[in-house]
Short mmCIF file of C-alpha atoms in Angstrom, two decimals:
data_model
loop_
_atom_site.label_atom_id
_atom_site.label_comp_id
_atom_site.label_asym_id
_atom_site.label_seq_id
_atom_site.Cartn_x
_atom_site.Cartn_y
_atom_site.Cartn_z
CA UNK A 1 0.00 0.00 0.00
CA UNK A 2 3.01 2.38 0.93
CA UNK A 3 4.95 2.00 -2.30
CA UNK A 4 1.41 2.55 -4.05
CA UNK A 5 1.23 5.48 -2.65
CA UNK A 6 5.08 6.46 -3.63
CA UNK A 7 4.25 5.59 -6.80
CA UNK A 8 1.39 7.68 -7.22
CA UNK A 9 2.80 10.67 -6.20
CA UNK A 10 5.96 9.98 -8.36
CA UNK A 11 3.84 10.29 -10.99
CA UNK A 12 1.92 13.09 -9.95
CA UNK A 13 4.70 15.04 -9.59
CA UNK A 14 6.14 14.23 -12.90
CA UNK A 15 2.75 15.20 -14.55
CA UNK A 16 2.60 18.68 -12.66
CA UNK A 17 6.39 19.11 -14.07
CA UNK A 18 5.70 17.87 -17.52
CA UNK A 19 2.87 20.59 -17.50
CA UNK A 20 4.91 23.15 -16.29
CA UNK A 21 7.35 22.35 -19.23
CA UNK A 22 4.82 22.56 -21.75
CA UNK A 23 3.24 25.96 -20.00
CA UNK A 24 7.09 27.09 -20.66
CA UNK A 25 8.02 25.66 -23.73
CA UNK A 26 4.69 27.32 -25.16
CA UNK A 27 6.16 30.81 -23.91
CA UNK A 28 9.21 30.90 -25.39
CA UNK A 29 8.07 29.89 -28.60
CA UNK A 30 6.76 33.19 -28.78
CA UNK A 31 9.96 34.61 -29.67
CA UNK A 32 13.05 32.93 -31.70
CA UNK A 33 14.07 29.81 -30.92
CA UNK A 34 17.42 28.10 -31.13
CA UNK A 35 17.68 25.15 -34.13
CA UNK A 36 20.60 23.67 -32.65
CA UNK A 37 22.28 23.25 -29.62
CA UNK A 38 25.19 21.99 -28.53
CA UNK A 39 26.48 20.92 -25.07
CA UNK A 40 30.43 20.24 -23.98
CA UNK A 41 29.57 17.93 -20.74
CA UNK A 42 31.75 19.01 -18.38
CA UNK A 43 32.43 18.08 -14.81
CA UNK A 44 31.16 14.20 -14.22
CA UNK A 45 34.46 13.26 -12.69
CA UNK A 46 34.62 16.29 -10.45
CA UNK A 47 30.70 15.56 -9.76
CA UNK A 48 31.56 11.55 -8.47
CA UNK A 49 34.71 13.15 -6.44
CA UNK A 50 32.04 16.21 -4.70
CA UNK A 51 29.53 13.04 -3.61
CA UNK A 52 32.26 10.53 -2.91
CA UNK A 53 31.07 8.66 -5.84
CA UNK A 54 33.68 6.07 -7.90
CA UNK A 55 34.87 7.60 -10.97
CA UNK A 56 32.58 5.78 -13.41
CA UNK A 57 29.62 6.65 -11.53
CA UNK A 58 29.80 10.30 -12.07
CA UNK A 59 29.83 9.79 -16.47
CA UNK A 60 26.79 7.18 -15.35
CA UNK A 61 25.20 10.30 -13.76
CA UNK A 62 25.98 12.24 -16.15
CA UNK A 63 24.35 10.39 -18.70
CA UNK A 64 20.91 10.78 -16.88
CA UNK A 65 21.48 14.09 -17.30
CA UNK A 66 22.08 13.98 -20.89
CA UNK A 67 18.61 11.78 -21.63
CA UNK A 68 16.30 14.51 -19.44
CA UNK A 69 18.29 17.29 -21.25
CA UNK A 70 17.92 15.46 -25.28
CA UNK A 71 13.63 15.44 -23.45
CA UNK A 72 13.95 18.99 -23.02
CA UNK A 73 15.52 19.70 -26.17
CA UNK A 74 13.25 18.15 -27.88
CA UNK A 75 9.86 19.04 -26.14
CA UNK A 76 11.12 22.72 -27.16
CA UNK A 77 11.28 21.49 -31.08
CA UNK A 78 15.07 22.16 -30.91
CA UNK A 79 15.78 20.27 -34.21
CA UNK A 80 19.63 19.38 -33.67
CA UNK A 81 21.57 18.64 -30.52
CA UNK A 82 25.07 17.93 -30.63
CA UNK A 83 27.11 16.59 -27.19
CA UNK A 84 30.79 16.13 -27.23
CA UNK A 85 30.92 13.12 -25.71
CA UNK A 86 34.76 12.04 -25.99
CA UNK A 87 37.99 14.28 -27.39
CA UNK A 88 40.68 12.52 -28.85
CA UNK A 89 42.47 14.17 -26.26
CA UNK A 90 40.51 12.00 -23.65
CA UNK A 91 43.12 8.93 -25.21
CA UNK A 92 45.64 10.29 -23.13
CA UNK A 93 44.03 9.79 -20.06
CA UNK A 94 44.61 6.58 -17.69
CA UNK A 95 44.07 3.10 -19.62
CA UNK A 96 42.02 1.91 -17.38
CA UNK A 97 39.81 5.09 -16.74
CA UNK A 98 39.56 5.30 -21.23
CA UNK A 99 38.36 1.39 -21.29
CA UNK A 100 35.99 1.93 -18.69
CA UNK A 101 34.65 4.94 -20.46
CA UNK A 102 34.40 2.90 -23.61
CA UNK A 103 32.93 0.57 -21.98
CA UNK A 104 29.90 2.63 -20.67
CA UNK A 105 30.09 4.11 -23.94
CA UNK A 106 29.03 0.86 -25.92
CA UNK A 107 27.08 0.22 -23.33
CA UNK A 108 24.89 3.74 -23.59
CA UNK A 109 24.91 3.49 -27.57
CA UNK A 110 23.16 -0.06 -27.04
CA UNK A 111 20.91 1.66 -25.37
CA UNK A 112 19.53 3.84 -28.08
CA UNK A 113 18.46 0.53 -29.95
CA UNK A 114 15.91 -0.26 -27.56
CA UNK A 115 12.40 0.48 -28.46
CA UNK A 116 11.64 2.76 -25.51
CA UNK A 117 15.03 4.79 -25.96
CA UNK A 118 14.56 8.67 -26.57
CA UNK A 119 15.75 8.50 -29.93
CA UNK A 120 12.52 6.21 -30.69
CA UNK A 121 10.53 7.92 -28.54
CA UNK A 122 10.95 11.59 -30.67
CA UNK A 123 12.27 10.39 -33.77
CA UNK A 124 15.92 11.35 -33.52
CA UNK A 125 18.20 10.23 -36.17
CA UNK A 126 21.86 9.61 -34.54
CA UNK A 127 24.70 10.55 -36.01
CA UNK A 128 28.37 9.79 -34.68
CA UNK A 129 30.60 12.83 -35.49
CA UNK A 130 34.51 12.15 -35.31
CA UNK A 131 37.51 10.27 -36.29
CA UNK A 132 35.68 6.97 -35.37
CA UNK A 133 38.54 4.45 -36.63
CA UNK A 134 39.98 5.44 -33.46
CA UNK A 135 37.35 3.54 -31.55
CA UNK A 136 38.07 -0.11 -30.40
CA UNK A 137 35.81 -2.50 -32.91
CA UNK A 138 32.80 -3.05 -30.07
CA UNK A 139 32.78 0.78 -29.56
CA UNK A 140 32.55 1.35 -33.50
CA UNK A 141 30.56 -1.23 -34.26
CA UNK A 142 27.53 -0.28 -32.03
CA UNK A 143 27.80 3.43 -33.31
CA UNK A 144 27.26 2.21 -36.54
CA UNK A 145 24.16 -0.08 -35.34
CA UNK A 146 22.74 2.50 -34.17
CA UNK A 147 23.25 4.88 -37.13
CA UNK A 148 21.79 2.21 -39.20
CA UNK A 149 18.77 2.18 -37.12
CA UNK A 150 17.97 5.44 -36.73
CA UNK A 151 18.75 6.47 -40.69
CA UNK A 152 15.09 6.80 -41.35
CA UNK A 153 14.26 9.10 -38.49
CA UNK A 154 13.46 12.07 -39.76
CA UNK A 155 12.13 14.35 -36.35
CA UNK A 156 15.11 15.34 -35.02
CA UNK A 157 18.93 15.04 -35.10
CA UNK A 158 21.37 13.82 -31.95
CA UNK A 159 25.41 14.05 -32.78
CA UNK A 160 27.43 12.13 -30.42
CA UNK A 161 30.83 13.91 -30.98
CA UNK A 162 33.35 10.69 -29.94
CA UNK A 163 37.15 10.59 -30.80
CA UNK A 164 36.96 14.16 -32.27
CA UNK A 165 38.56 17.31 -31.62
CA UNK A 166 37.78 20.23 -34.42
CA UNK A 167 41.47 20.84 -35.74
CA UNK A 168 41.35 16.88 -36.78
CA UNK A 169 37.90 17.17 -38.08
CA UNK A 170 39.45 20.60 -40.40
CA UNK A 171 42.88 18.71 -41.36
CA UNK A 172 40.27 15.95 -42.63
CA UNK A 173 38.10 18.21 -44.70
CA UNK A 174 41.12 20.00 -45.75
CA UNK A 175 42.73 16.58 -46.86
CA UNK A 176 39.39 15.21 -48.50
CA UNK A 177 38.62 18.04 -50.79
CA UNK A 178 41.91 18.25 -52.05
CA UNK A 179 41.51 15.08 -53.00
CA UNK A 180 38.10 15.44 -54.37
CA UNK A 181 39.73 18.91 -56.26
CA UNK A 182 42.91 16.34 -57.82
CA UNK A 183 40.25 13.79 -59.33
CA UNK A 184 38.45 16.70 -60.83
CA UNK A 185 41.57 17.77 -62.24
CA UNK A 186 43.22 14.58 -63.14
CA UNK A 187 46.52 15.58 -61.48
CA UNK A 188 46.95 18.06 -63.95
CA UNK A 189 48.34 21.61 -62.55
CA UNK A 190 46.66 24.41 -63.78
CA UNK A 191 47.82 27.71 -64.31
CA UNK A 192 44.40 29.32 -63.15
CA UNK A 193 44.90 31.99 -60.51
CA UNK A 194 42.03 31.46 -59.00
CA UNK A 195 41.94 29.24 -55.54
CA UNK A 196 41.11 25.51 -56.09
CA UNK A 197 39.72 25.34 -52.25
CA UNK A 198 37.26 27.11 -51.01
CA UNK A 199 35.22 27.84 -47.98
CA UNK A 200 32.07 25.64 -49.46
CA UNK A 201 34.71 22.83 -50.52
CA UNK A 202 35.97 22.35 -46.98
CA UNK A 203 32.70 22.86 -45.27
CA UNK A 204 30.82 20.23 -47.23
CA UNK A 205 33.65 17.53 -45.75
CA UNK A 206 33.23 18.40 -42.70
CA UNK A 207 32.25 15.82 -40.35
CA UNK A 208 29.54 18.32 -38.68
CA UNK A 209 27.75 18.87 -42.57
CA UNK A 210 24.98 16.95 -41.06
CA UNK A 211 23.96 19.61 -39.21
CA UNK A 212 23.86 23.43 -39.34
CA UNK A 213 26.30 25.75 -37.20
CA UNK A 214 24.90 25.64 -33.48
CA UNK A 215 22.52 28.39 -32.40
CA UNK A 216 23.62 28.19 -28.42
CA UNK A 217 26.77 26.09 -27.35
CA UNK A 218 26.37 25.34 -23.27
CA UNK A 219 29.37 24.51 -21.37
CA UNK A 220 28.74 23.22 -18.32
CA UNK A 221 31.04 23.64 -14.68
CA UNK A 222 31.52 27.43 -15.38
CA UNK A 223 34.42 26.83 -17.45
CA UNK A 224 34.06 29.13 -21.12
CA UNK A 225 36.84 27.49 -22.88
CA UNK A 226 35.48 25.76 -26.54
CA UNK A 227 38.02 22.65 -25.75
CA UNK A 228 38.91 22.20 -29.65
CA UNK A 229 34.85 21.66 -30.04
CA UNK A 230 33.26 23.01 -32.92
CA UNK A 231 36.01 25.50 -33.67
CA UNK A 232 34.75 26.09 -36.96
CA UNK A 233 31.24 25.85 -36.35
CA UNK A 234 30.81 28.33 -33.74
CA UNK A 235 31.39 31.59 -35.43
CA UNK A 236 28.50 32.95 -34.20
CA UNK A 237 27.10 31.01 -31.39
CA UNK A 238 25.95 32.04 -28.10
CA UNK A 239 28.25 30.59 -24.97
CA UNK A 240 26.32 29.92 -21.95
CA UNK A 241 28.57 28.49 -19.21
CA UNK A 242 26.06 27.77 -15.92
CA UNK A 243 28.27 26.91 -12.85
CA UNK A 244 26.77 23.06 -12.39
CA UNK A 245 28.58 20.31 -12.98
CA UNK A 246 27.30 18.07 -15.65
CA UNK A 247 25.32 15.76 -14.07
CA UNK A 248 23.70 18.85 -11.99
CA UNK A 249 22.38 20.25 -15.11
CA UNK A 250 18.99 20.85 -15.51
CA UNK A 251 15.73 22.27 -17.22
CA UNK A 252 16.24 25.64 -15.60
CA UNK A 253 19.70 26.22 -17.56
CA UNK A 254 18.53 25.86 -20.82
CA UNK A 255 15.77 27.80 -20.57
CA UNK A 256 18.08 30.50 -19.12
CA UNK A 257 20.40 29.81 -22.43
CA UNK A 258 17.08 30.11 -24.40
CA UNK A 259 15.89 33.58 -22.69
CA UNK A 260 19.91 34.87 -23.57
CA UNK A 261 19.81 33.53 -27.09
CA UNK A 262 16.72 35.64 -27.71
CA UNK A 263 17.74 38.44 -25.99
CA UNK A 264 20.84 38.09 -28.02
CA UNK A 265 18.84 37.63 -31.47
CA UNK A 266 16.44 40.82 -30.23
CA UNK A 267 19.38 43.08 -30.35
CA UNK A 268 20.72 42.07 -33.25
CA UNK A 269 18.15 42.17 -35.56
CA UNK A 270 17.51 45.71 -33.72
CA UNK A 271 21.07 46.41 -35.12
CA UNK A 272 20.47 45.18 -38.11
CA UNK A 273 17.12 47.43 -38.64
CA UNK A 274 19.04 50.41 -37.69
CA UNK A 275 21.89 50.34 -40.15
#
């Protein structure tokens, strides 16, 4: 009778919540609203450390946090969300602490598969954004499972940034449309003045064409550094850095990124108006 009870509130209290979301969500669509986010996850290991947690529990935490923020996201009809999930930097780390994290990474794309996962819940095609022969065969073989499955999802759009950093992911456009440009030529030099590469040449490479340059880029753990993420991409983004940890991130924080990114958009197109 007691966990009844529990139960029934539980889901009272999730229903008043989901309400308040929607009562939210149909507010801020009044004015602009971002297209695409993307979140740098910071602070899982420094969350498991603050609550005497072991290391792997934090990034278990922390992803959680990610599936109730990909809810949120998408309850606001933000069309992409990208997450940098692992840098190739990150390969440097301990042995041990990058097979463990591979490990819960396999284990959290397997995930998506199932039929009551997020991504089948919404619709969300996944893509995985990076240098991904630098994944152990399990690791890359469940990201491309799970690309395969998804392919026809048409909704919405989650990229899981994993062994990526964004100079590799420019030396890699760079290198394929040279390549691309040579074939078109035939390896013959030309004595044409006029550049072979352009801006459109490299950009259509790039491993983040599958999406369009990110509205609102949220940092979490107060830190404002970019990390080698999206480098090319982020131009013109908005950088919201909230002082929780990863795993302490919540529905509050993106609406606050939101409310800045059309405060932001407001004065611009004021600008704009004006000249």
């Amino acid at each position: 009778m007691e966990k009844q009870s529990s139960n029934l509130a539980t889901q009272l209290i999730e229903g008043l919540c989901s309400f308040l979301r929607r009562c939210i969500c149909a507010i801020l669509s009044a004015g602009s609203l971002p297209r695409h986010v993307a979140f740098i996850m910071d602070g899982n290991r420094r969350y498991a450390k603050k609550e005497g947690l072991l290391g792997g529990d934090g990034h278990r935490v922390g992803f959680t946090a990610l599936m109730n923020m990909l809810k949120y996201c998408y309850e606001m009809n933000v069309k992409y969300v990208t997450v940098y999930a692992f840098s190739i930097e990150n390969f440097k780390r301990r042995p041990e602490e990058v097979q463990s994290t591979m490990q819960l990474i396999q284990e959290k794309i397997e995930s998506l598969l199932e039929k009551e996962s997020i991504v089948n819940q919404y619709g969300v095609r996944v893509h995985f954004i990076g240098n991904l022969k630098l994944l152990s065969k399990p690791v890359r073989l469940a990201a491309e499972r799970a690309m395969n499955a998804t392919a026809h999802n048409s909704t919405a759009t989650l990229a899981i940034c994993i062994a990526y950093t964004s100079t590799d992911e420019i030396t890699n456009s760079v290198e394929e449309a040279c390549k691309v440009k040579m074939d078109e030529l035939g390896g013959n030099e030309t004595d044409s003045k006029e550049p072979h590469i352009d801006v459109a040449d490299v950009e259509k490479h790039m491993y983040m064409a599958v999406a369009p340059d990110p509205d609102i880029i949220i940092r979490s753990s107060g830190e404002t550094r970019l990390s080698n993420f999206l480098l090319w991409q982020s131009a013109s983004s908005l950088l919201y850095s909230p002082r929780a940890l990863w795993p302490e991130i919540g529905f509050y924080h993106l609406v606050r990124a939101i409310l800045d990114f059309q405060r932001n958009i407001t004065s611009l197109e004021t600008k704009l108006k004006q000249s």
